[in-house]
PDB file of C-alpha atoms in Angstrom:
ATOM      1  CA  UNK A   3      74.429  96.205 270.049  1.00  0.00           C
ATOM      2  CA  UNK A   4      70.767  97.273 269.593  1.00  0.00           C
ATOM      3  CA  UNK A   5      67.891  94.898 269.089  1.00  0.00           C
ATOM      4  CA  UNK A   6      65.456  95.299 266.201  1.00  0.00           C
ATOM      5  CA  UNK A   7      61.659  95.484 266.035  1.00  0.00           C
ATOM      6  CA  UNK A   8      60.459  95.180 262.425  1.00  0.00           C
ATOM      7  CA  UNK A   9      56.825  96.182 261.854  1.00  0.00           C
ATOM      8  CA  UNK A  10      55.435  95.247 258.433  1.00  0.00           C
ATOM      9  CA  UNK A  11      52.172  96.988 257.546  1.00  0.00           C
ATOM     10  CA  UNK A  12      50.751  95.012 254.636  1.00  0.00           C
ATOM     11  CA  UNK A  13      48.990  97.266 252.136  1.00  0.00           C
ATOM     12  CA  UNK A  14      50.703 100.453 253.345  1.00  0.00           C
ATOM     13  CA  UNK A  15      51.551 102.556 250.293  1.00  0.00           C
ATOM     14  CA  UNK A  16      53.913 105.504 250.073  1.00  0.00           C
ATOM     15  CA  UNK A  17      51.022 107.804 249.162  1.00  0.00           C
ATOM     16  CA  UNK A  18      48.873 106.489 252.019  1.00  0.00           C
ATOM     17  CA  UNK A  19      50.982 108.377 254.552  1.00  0.00           C
ATOM     18  CA  UNK A  20      49.827 111.673 253.030  1.00  0.00           C
ATOM     19  CA  UNK A  21      46.137 110.685 253.063  1.00  0.00           C
ATOM     20  CA  UNK A  22      45.582 108.956 256.406  1.00  0.00           C
ATOM     21  CA  UNK A  23      45.658 110.481 259.907  1.00  0.00           C
ATOM     22  CA  UNK A  24      48.745 108.665 261.224  1.00  0.00           C
ATOM     23  CA  UNK A  25      50.190 110.557 264.181  1.00  0.00           C
ATOM     24  CA  UNK A  26      52.574 107.796 265.246  1.00  0.00           C
ATOM     25  CA  UNK A  27      54.010 107.251 261.750  1.00  0.00           C
ATOM     26  CA  UNK A  28      54.384 111.015 261.322  1.00  0.00           C
ATOM     27  CA  UNK A  29      56.283 111.345 264.616  1.00  0.00           C
ATOM     28  CA  UNK A  30      58.557 108.470 263.703  1.00  0.00           C
ATOM     29  CA  UNK A  31      59.317 110.106 260.352  1.00  0.00           C
ATOM     30  CA  UNK A  32      60.188 113.408 262.013  1.00  0.00           C
ATOM     31  CA  UNK A  33      62.456 111.682 264.521  1.00  0.00           C
ATOM     32  CA  UNK A  34      64.125 109.152 262.251  1.00  0.00           C
ATOM     33  CA  UNK A  35      64.839 108.228 258.637  1.00  0.00           C
ATOM     34  CA  UNK A  36      62.200 107.735 255.963  1.00  0.00           C
ATOM     35  CA  UNK A  37      62.306 106.439 252.419  1.00  0.00           C
ATOM     36  CA  UNK A  38      59.273 106.639 250.143  1.00  0.00           C
ATOM     37  CA  UNK A  39      61.148 104.896 247.340  1.00  0.00           C
ATOM     38  CA  UNK A  40      61.184 101.208 248.318  1.00  0.00           C
ATOM     39  CA  UNK A  41      60.325  99.397 245.109  1.00  0.00           C
ATOM     40  CA  UNK A  42      58.015  96.400 245.252  1.00  0.00           C
ATOM     41  CA  UNK A  43      59.044  93.237 243.441  1.00  0.00           C
ATOM     42  CA  UNK A  44      56.963  91.442 240.830  1.00  0.00           C
ATOM     43  CA  UNK A  45      54.588  89.652 241.151  1.00  0.00           C
ATOM     44  CA  UNK A  46      53.699  92.281 243.814  1.00  0.00           C
ATOM     45  CA  UNK A  47      52.163  89.733 246.167  1.00  0.00           C
ATOM     46  CA  UNK A  48      52.655  89.553 249.914  1.00  0.00           C
ATOM     47  CA  UNK A  49      54.302  86.153 250.367  1.00  0.00           C
ATOM     48  CA  UNK A  50      56.778  86.340 247.437  1.00  0.00           C
ATOM     49  CA  UNK A  51      57.679  89.895 248.476  1.00  0.00           C
ATOM     50  CA  UNK A  52      58.327  88.922 252.093  1.00  0.00           C
ATOM     51  CA  UNK A  53      60.337  85.848 251.117  1.00  0.00           C
ATOM     52  CA  UNK A  54      62.436  88.179 248.950  1.00  0.00           C
ATOM     53  CA  UNK A  55      62.694  90.596 251.858  1.00  0.00           C
ATOM     54  CA  UNK A  56      64.077  88.021 254.271  1.00  0.00           C
ATOM     55  CA  UNK A  57      66.255  86.074 251.804  1.00  0.00           C
ATOM     56  CA  UNK A  58      67.435  89.037 249.652  1.00  0.00           C
ATOM     57  CA  UNK A  59      66.706  86.968 246.538  1.00  0.00           C
ATOM     58  CA  UNK A  60      64.238  87.429 243.632  1.00  0.00           C
ATOM     59  CA  UNK A  61      61.171  85.146 243.507  1.00  0.00           C
ATOM     60  CA  UNK A  62      62.520  83.129 240.594  1.00  0.00           C
ATOM     61  CA  UNK A  63      65.452  82.096 242.818  1.00  0.00           C
ATOM     62  CA  UNK A  64      63.710  81.479 246.146  1.00  0.00           C
ATOM     63  CA  UNK A  65      60.874  79.673 244.351  1.00  0.00           C
ATOM     64  CA  UNK A  66      57.775  81.358 245.846  1.00  0.00           C
ATOM     65  CA  UNK A  67      55.612  82.990 243.171  1.00  0.00           C
ATOM     66  CA  UNK A  68      52.123  82.968 244.731  1.00  0.00           C
ATOM     67  CA  UNK A  69      50.393  83.641 248.041  1.00  0.00           C
ATOM     68  CA  UNK A  70      49.168  80.061 248.453  1.00  0.00           C
ATOM     69  CA  UNK A  71      51.851  79.070 250.960  1.00  0.00           C
ATOM     70  CA  UNK A  72      51.862  75.576 249.439  1.00  0.00           C
ATOM     71  CA  UNK A  73      55.267  75.747 247.739  1.00  0.00           C
ATOM     72  CA  UNK A  74      58.578  75.130 249.458  1.00  0.00           C
ATOM     73  CA  UNK A  75      61.264  77.791 249.643  1.00  0.00           C
ATOM     74  CA  UNK A  76      64.405  76.781 247.765  1.00  0.00           C
ATOM     75  CA  UNK A  77      66.968  75.141 250.082  1.00  0.00           C
ATOM     76  CA  UNK A  78      69.565  77.500 248.572  1.00  0.00           C
ATOM     77  CA  UNK A  79      67.735  80.557 249.942  1.00  0.00           C
ATOM     78  CA  UNK A  80      69.227  81.620 253.291  1.00  0.00           C
ATOM     79  CA  UNK A  81      66.735  83.438 255.497  1.00  0.00           C
ATOM     80  CA  UNK A  82      67.601  86.205 257.941  1.00  0.00           C
ATOM     81  CA  UNK A  83      65.880  84.092 260.600  1.00  0.00           C
ATOM     82  CA  UNK A  84      68.233  81.166 259.958  1.00  0.00           C
ATOM     83  CA  UNK A  85      71.290  83.426 259.945  1.00  0.00           C
ATOM     84  CA  UNK A  86      70.332  85.000 263.266  1.00  0.00           C
ATOM     85  CA  UNK A  87      69.740  81.568 264.771  1.00  0.00           C
ATOM     86  CA  UNK A  88      73.195  80.486 263.582  1.00  0.00           C
ATOM     87  CA  UNK A  89      74.651  83.453 265.462  1.00  0.00           C
ATOM     88  CA  UNK A  90      72.667  82.552 268.611  1.00  0.00           C
ATOM     89  CA  UNK A  91      70.312  85.526 268.327  1.00  0.00           C
ATOM     90  CA  UNK A  92      66.665  85.014 269.268  1.00  0.00           C
ATOM     91  CA  UNK A  93      63.829  85.855 266.857  1.00  0.00           C
ATOM     92  CA  UNK A  94      60.089  86.117 267.515  1.00  0.00           C
ATOM     93  CA  UNK A  95      57.191  86.725 265.117  1.00  0.00           C
ATOM     94  CA  UNK A  96      53.578  87.861 265.494  1.00  0.00           C
ATOM     95  CA  UNK A  97      51.349  87.481 262.446  1.00  0.00           C
ATOM     96  CA  UNK A  98      47.781  86.893 261.235  1.00  0.00           C
ATOM     97  CA  UNK A  99      48.177  85.509 257.703  1.00  0.00           C
ATOM     98  CA  UNK A 100      48.587  81.744 257.706  1.00  0.00           C
ATOM     99  CA  UNK A 101      50.177  81.688 254.250  1.00  0.00           C
ATOM    100  CA  UNK A 102      53.270  83.341 255.758  1.00  0.00           C
ATOM    101  CA  UNK A 103      54.440  80.157 257.471  1.00  0.00           C
ATOM    102  CA  UNK A 104      57.084  79.473 254.751  1.00  0.00           C
ATOM    103  CA  UNK A 105      58.827  82.673 255.929  1.00  0.00           C
ATOM    104  CA  UNK A 106      60.107  80.948 259.032  1.00  0.00           C
ATOM    105  CA  UNK A 107      62.499  78.010 258.517  1.00  0.00           C
ATOM    106  CA  UNK A 108      62.104  75.140 260.953  1.00  0.00           C
ATOM    107  CA  UNK A 109      63.973  75.724 264.189  1.00  0.00           C
ATOM    108  CA  UNK A 110      64.749  79.375 263.485  1.00  0.00           C
ATOM    109  CA  UNK A 111      62.334  81.005 265.957  1.00  0.00           C
ATOM    110  CA  UNK A 112      62.340  81.418 269.699  1.00  0.00           C
ATOM    111  CA  UNK A 113      58.591  82.135 269.700  1.00  0.00           C
ATOM    112  CA  UNK A 114      55.735  82.732 267.265  1.00  0.00           C
ATOM    113  CA  UNK A 115      52.143  83.871 267.753  1.00  0.00           C
ATOM    114  CA  UNK A 116      49.517  83.371 265.036  1.00  0.00           C
ATOM    115  CA  UNK A 117      46.046  84.905 265.309  1.00  0.00           C
ATOM    116  CA  UNK A 118      43.606  84.240 262.477  1.00  0.00           C
ATOM    117  CA  UNK A 119      42.623  87.599 260.999  1.00  0.00           C
ATOM    118  CA  UNK A 120      39.116  86.297 260.223  1.00  0.00           C
ATOM    119  CA  UNK A 121      38.287  85.784 263.874  1.00  0.00           C
ATOM    120  CA  UNK A 122      39.062  89.203 265.415  1.00  0.00           C
ATOM    121  CA  UNK A 123      37.709  92.625 264.466  1.00  0.00           C
ATOM    122  CA  UNK A 124      40.988  94.510 265.058  1.00  0.00           C
ATOM    123  CA  UNK A 125      43.626  91.828 264.762  1.00  0.00           C
ATOM    124  CA  UNK A 126      46.440  94.390 264.415  1.00  0.00           C
ATOM    125  CA  UNK A 127      45.783  95.741 267.903  1.00  0.00           C
ATOM    126  CA  UNK A 128      45.568  92.245 269.383  1.00  0.00           C
ATOM    127  CA  UNK A 129      48.897  91.251 267.835  1.00  0.00           C
ATOM    128  CA  UNK A 130      50.520  94.446 269.096  1.00  0.00           C
ATOM    129  CA  UNK A 131      49.245  93.631 272.599  1.00  0.00           C
ATOM    130  CA  UNK A 132      50.746  90.157 272.413  1.00  0.00           C
ATOM    131  CA  UNK A 133      54.024  91.536 271.076  1.00  0.00           C
ATOM    132  CA  UNK A 134      54.395  94.103 273.858  1.00  0.00           C
ATOM    133  CA  UNK A 135      54.008  91.464 276.565  1.00  0.00           C
ATOM    134  CA  UNK A 136      56.547  89.217 274.861  1.00  0.00           C
ATOM    135  CA  UNK A 137      59.046  92.028 274.337  1.00  0.00           C
ATOM    136  CA  UNK A 138      58.971  92.916 278.009  1.00  0.00           C
ATOM    137  CA  UNK A 139      59.334  89.328 279.201  1.00  0.00           C
ATOM    138  CA  UNK A 140      61.732  87.786 276.662  1.00  0.00           C
ATOM    139  CA  UNK A 141      63.497  90.787 275.052  1.00  0.00           C
ATOM    140  CA  UNK A 142      64.189  88.977 271.738  1.00  0.00           C
ATOM    141  CA  UNK A 143      67.043  90.235 269.596  1.00  0.00           C
ATOM    142  CA  UNK A 144      64.743  90.440 266.564  1.00  0.00           C
ATOM    143  CA  UNK A 145      60.961  90.735 266.604  1.00  0.00           C
ATOM    144  CA  UNK A 146      58.718  90.784 263.534  1.00  0.00           C
ATOM    145  CA  UNK A 147      55.205  92.205 263.912  1.00  0.00           C
ATOM    146  CA  UNK A 148      53.072  91.739 260.798  1.00  0.00           C
ATOM    147  CA  UNK A 149      49.932  93.912 260.580  1.00  0.00           C
ATOM    148  CA  UNK A 150      47.447  92.789 257.931  1.00  0.00           C
ATOM    149  CA  UNK A 151      44.380  94.971 258.431  1.00  0.00           C
ATOM    150  CA  UNK A 152      45.207  97.563 255.765  1.00  0.00           C
ATOM    151  CA  UNK A 153      45.742  94.897 253.102  1.00  0.00           C
ATOM    152  CA  UNK A 154      42.432  93.189 253.932  1.00  0.00           C
ATOM    153  CA  UNK A 155      40.528  96.483 253.736  1.00  0.00           C
ATOM    154  CA  UNK A 156      42.329  97.579 250.558  1.00  0.00           C
ATOM    155  CA  UNK A 157      41.680  94.271 248.808  1.00  0.00           C
ATOM    156  CA  UNK A 158      37.968  94.319 249.612  1.00  0.00           C
ATOM    157  CA  UNK A 159      37.186  98.038 249.329  1.00  0.00           C
ATOM    158  CA  UNK A 160      39.984  99.487 247.192  1.00  0.00           C
ATOM    159  CA  UNK A 161      43.290 101.020 248.170  1.00  0.00           C
ATOM    160  CA  UNK A 162      42.988 104.613 249.390  1.00  0.00           C
ATOM    161  CA  UNK A 163      39.276 104.003 250.014  1.00  0.00           C
ATOM    162  CA  UNK A 164      37.834 105.111 253.348  1.00  0.00           C
ATOM    163  CA  UNK A 165      37.942 101.569 254.860  1.00  0.00           C
ATOM    164  CA  UNK A 166      41.560 101.194 253.752  1.00  0.00           C
ATOM    165  CA  UNK A 167      42.598 104.512 255.309  1.00  0.00           C
ATOM    166  CA  UNK A 168      40.754 103.613 258.522  1.00  0.00           C
ATOM    167  CA  UNK A 169      42.685 100.326 258.698  1.00  0.00           C
ATOM    168  CA  UNK A 170      45.985 102.154 258.186  1.00  0.00           C
ATOM    169  CA  UNK A 171      45.018 104.443 261.072  1.00  0.00           C
ATOM    170  CA  UNK A 172      44.246 101.391 263.239  1.00  0.00           C
ATOM    171  CA  UNK A 173      47.711  99.998 262.484  1.00  0.00           C
ATOM    172  CA  UNK A 174      49.173 103.387 263.416  1.00  0.00           C
ATOM    173  CA  UNK A 175      47.306 103.355 266.734  1.00  0.00           C
ATOM    174  CA  UNK A 176      48.388  99.773 267.483  1.00  0.00           C
ATOM    175  CA  UNK A 177      52.037 100.698 266.912  1.00  0.00           C
ATOM    176  CA  UNK A 178      51.638 103.821 269.061  1.00  0.00           C
ATOM    177  CA  UNK A 179      50.442 101.712 272.010  1.00  0.00           C
ATOM    178  CA  UNK A 180      53.316  99.268 271.543  1.00  0.00           C
ATOM    179  CA  UNK A 181      55.989 101.976 271.440  1.00  0.00           C
ATOM    180  CA  UNK A 182      54.490 103.758 274.424  1.00  0.00           C
ATOM    181  CA  UNK A 183      54.674 100.506 276.360  1.00  0.00           C
ATOM    182  CA  UNK A 184      58.333 100.015 275.426  1.00  0.00           C
ATOM    183  CA  UNK A 185      59.040 103.422 276.932  1.00  0.00           C
ATOM    184  CA  UNK A 186      57.089 102.672 280.116  1.00  0.00           C
ATOM    185  CA  UNK A 187      59.031  99.453 280.752  1.00  0.00           C
ATOM    186  CA  UNK A 188      62.394 101.008 279.864  1.00  0.00           C
ATOM    187  CA  UNK A 189      63.073  99.203 276.590  1.00  0.00           C
ATOM    188  CA  UNK A 190      63.085 102.275 274.317  1.00  0.00           C
ATOM    189  CA  UNK A 191      66.893 102.433 274.417  1.00  0.00           C
ATOM    190  CA  UNK A 192      67.258  98.787 273.392  1.00  0.00           C
ATOM    191  CA  UNK A 193      65.356  98.658 270.096  1.00  0.00           C
ATOM    192  CA  UNK A 194      65.710 100.165 266.654  1.00  0.00           C
ATOM    193  CA  UNK A 195      62.246 100.343 265.071  1.00  0.00           C
ATOM    194  CA  UNK A 196      61.784  99.567 261.382  1.00  0.00           C
ATOM    195  CA  UNK A 197      58.345 100.183 259.824  1.00  0.00           C
ATOM    196  CA  UNK A 198      57.864  98.887 256.297  1.00  0.00           C
ATOM    197  CA  UNK A 199      54.944  98.880 253.895  1.00  0.00           C
ATOM    198  CA  UNK A 200      54.527  95.652 251.959  1.00  0.00           C
ATOM    199  CA  UNK A 201      53.647  94.717 248.352  1.00  0.00           C
ATOM    200  CA  UNK A 202      52.326  98.146 247.399  1.00  0.00           C
ATOM    201  CA  UNK A 203      48.682  97.243 246.915  1.00  0.00           C
ATOM    202  CA  UNK A 204      49.115  95.299 243.701  1.00  0.00           C
ATOM    203  CA  UNK A 205      45.382  94.689 243.496  1.00  0.00           C
ATOM    204  CA  UNK A 206      43.212  97.680 244.216  1.00  0.00           C
ATOM    205  CA  UNK A 207      40.007  95.724 244.787  1.00  0.00           C
ATOM    206  CA  UNK A 208      37.196  94.831 242.389  1.00  0.00           C
ATOM    207  CA  UNK A 209      39.723  93.486 239.905  1.00  0.00           C
ATOM    208  CA  UNK A 210      41.465  96.827 239.378  1.00  0.00           C
ATOM    209  CA  UNK A 211      45.251  96.924 239.328  1.00  0.00           C
ATOM    210  CA  UNK A 212      47.337  99.729 240.783  1.00  0.00           C
ATOM    211  CA  UNK A 213      50.390 101.156 239.074  1.00  0.00           C
ATOM    212  CA  UNK A 214      51.741 102.410 242.440  1.00  0.00           C
ATOM    213  CA  UNK A 215      54.442 100.004 243.628  1.00  0.00           C
ATOM    214  CA  UNK A 216      56.354 102.140 246.140  1.00  0.00           C
ATOM    215  CA  UNK A 217      56.336 101.244 249.814  1.00  0.00           C
ATOM    216  CA  UNK A 218      57.484 103.458 252.688  1.00  0.00           C
ATOM    217  CA  UNK A 219      60.332 102.601 255.055  1.00  0.00           C
ATOM    218  CA  UNK A 220      60.809 104.291 258.444  1.00  0.00           C
ATOM    219  CA  UNK A 221      63.762 103.730 260.787  1.00  0.00           C
ATOM    220  CA  UNK A 222      64.089 105.257 264.244  1.00  0.00           C
ATOM    221  CA  UNK A 223      65.967 104.425 267.427  1.00  0.00           C
ATOM    222  CA  UNK A 224      69.273 104.729 269.270  1.00  0.00           C
ATOM    223  CA  UNK A 225      71.946 106.210 267.015  1.00  0.00           C
ATOM    224  CA  UNK A 226      69.671 106.653 263.993  1.00  0.00           C
ATOM    225  CA  UNK A 227      69.730 110.009 262.221  1.00  0.00           C
ATOM    226  CA  UNK A 228      66.742 112.276 262.781  1.00  0.00           C
ATOM    227  CA  UNK A 229      64.594 114.035 260.222  1.00  0.00           C
ATOM    228  CA  UNK A 230      66.311 112.530 257.169  1.00  0.00           C
ATOM    229  CA  UNK A 231      64.586 111.442 253.949  1.00  0.00           C
ATOM    230  CA  UNK A 232      66.516 109.082 251.691  1.00  0.00           C
ATOM    231  CA  UNK A 233      66.131 110.096 248.062  1.00  0.00           C
ATOM    232  CA  UNK A 234      67.657 107.116 246.281  1.00  0.00           C
ATOM    233  CA  UNK A 235      65.346 104.203 245.375  1.00  0.00           C
ATOM    234  CA  UNK A 236      65.695 101.135 247.590  1.00  0.00           C
ATOM    235  CA  UNK A 237      64.857  97.503 246.982  1.00  0.00           C
ATOM    236  CA  UNK A 238      63.511  94.883 249.343  1.00  0.00           C
ATOM    237  CA  UNK A 239      66.834  93.145 248.634  1.00  0.00           C
ATOM    238  CA  UNK A 240      68.674  95.933 250.484  1.00  0.00           C
ATOM    239  CA  UNK A 241      66.709  95.658 253.710  1.00  0.00           C
ATOM    240  CA  UNK A 242      67.759  92.175 254.845  1.00  0.00           C
ATOM    241  CA  UNK A 243      71.511  92.936 254.872  1.00  0.00           C
ATOM    242  CA  UNK A 244      70.667  96.250 256.556  1.00  0.00           C
ATOM    243  CA  UNK A 245      68.742  94.463 259.310  1.00  0.00           C
ATOM    244  CA  UNK A 246      71.609  92.017 259.767  1.00  0.00           C
ATOM    245  CA  UNK A 247      74.125  94.880 260.115  1.00  0.00           C
ATOM    246  CA  UNK A 248      71.939  96.640 262.679  1.00  0.00           C
ATOM    247  CA  UNK A 249      72.016  93.422 264.704  1.00  0.00           C
ATOM    248  CA  UNK A 250      75.783  93.108 264.374  1.00  0.00           C
ATOM    249  CA  UNK A 251      75.743  90.196 261.916  1.00  0.00           C
ATOM    250  CA  UNK A 252      77.574  90.106 258.578  1.00  0.00           C
ATOM    251  CA  UNK A 253      75.176  89.687 255.638  1.00  0.00           C
ATOM    252  CA  UNK A 254      75.178  86.295 253.954  1.00  0.00           C
ATOM    253  CA  UNK A 255      77.365  86.258 250.810  1.00  0.00           C
ATOM    254  CA  UNK A 256      74.490  84.916 248.668  1.00  0.00           C
ATOM    255  CA  UNK A 257      72.235  87.870 249.417  1.00  0.00           C
ATOM    256  CA  UNK A 258      71.694  90.214 246.467  1.00  0.00           C
ATOM    257  CA  UNK A 259      71.083  93.476 248.320  1.00  0.00           C
ATOM    258  CA  UNK A 260      73.494  96.117 249.572  1.00  0.00           C
ATOM    259  CA  UNK A 261      73.075  97.247 253.161  1.00  0.00           C
ATOM    260  CA  UNK A 262      72.493 100.934 253.847  1.00  0.00           C
ATOM    261  CA  UNK A 263      73.485 100.727 257.500  1.00  0.00           C
ATOM    262  CA  UNK A 264      76.288 103.268 257.061  1.00  0.00           C
ATOM    263  CA  UNK A 265      73.697 105.897 256.037  1.00  0.00           C
ATOM    264  CA  UNK A 266      71.638 105.496 259.197  1.00  0.00           C
ATOM    265  CA  UNK A 267      73.858 106.636 262.048  1.00  0.00           C
ATOM    266  CA  UNK A 268      74.528 109.916 263.779  1.00  0.00           C
ATOM    267  CA  UNK A 269      77.590 111.589 262.308  1.00  0.00           C
ATOM    268  CA  UNK A 270      76.838 115.246 263.094  1.00  0.00           C
ATOM    269  CA  UNK A 271      79.145 116.933 265.610  1.00  0.00           C
ATOM    270  CA  UNK A 272      77.286 117.907 268.758  1.00  0.00           C
ATOM    271  CA  UNK A 273      74.762 115.036 268.879  1.00  0.00           C
ATOM    272  CA  UNK A 274      75.805 112.993 271.874  1.00  0.00           C
ATOM    273  CA  UNK A 275      75.020 109.406 272.825  1.00  0.00           C
ATOM    274  CA  UNK A 276      72.463 110.342 275.476  1.00  0.00           C
ATOM    275  CA  UNK A 277      70.395 112.260 272.924  1.00  0.00           C
ATOM    276  CA  UNK A 278      70.640 109.391 270.447  1.00  0.00           C
ATOM    277  CA  UNK A 279      69.517 106.911 273.110  1.00  0.00           C
ATOM    278  CA  UNK A 280      66.371 108.963 273.757  1.00  0.00           C
ATOM    279  CA  UNK A 281      65.202 109.189 270.136  1.00  0.00           C
ATOM    280  CA  UNK A 282      62.518 106.542 270.478  1.00  0.00           C
ATOM    281  CA  UNK A 283      61.269 108.006 273.749  1.00  0.00           C
ATOM    282  CA  UNK A 284      60.877 111.391 272.060  1.00  0.00           C
ATOM    283  CA  UNK A 285      58.578 109.871 269.425  1.00  0.00           C
ATOM    284  CA  UNK A 286      55.954 108.661 271.873  1.00  0.00           C
ATOM    285  CA  UNK A 287      52.854 110.784 271.611  1.00  0.00           C
ATOM    286  CA  UNK A 288      51.475 112.738 274.540  1.00  0.00           C
ATOM    287  CA  UNK A 289      48.014 111.444 275.329  1.00  0.00           C
ATOM    288  CA  UNK A 290      45.285 114.021 275.237  1.00  0.00           C
TER     289      UNK A 290
END
């Protein structure tokens, strides 16, 4: 059963991929599955969206409506992290936004690393460095890497502004280094990679509000189809049961989403297991 590395790029919009120079994201898209139709959930804020992502419930049911991090998640909301812990699977998280602490129920994590985004110039790269060392040493079943730089730049300078696009490119470079390292240490055959944009840039900076609420989703790894774009709209609700299925765990019955795991796998005659196992390795960029 594969492991799963979930990379959330906060502030990454579907239309950003066409504007920024993102070689790693582009290679992953060509060698995996992409959706540009993941619909953000109101109120289009990071914390409520991520709680919905990992509980497959709307904000009015899980109880988190703001980014303050002060409210408690409803005890009726079952998190993916808790479900994986129940099934004796190890989860690790790397993040830079302190308000995200409610995402992780007590006792559900094997390890967590928090780096304050205000204290480091390129916090995304630093978190990716920490994640790569942990992945090699501990090999967690599920690893969440949260990259915040694009959201910070978009909030302060405007989404699709030059600083925002530069921050998206920095996130792309950080992920490239991480995936290259997984190949070097021989872990490329162990992990499915999920890259997800978050909250769609609800606030465009300077008080403006964006109408764009679509986030991109990229999936690549052993057994995942190559060069496929999903046309049907997806919800954040659908991604938690999909992640659970990838990890070999049945989705919780209270979750609202429908998993799309059956749409992800190789079913074309002539594509053998050895080729599928090398998908991630093929995506690593040749250094100039």
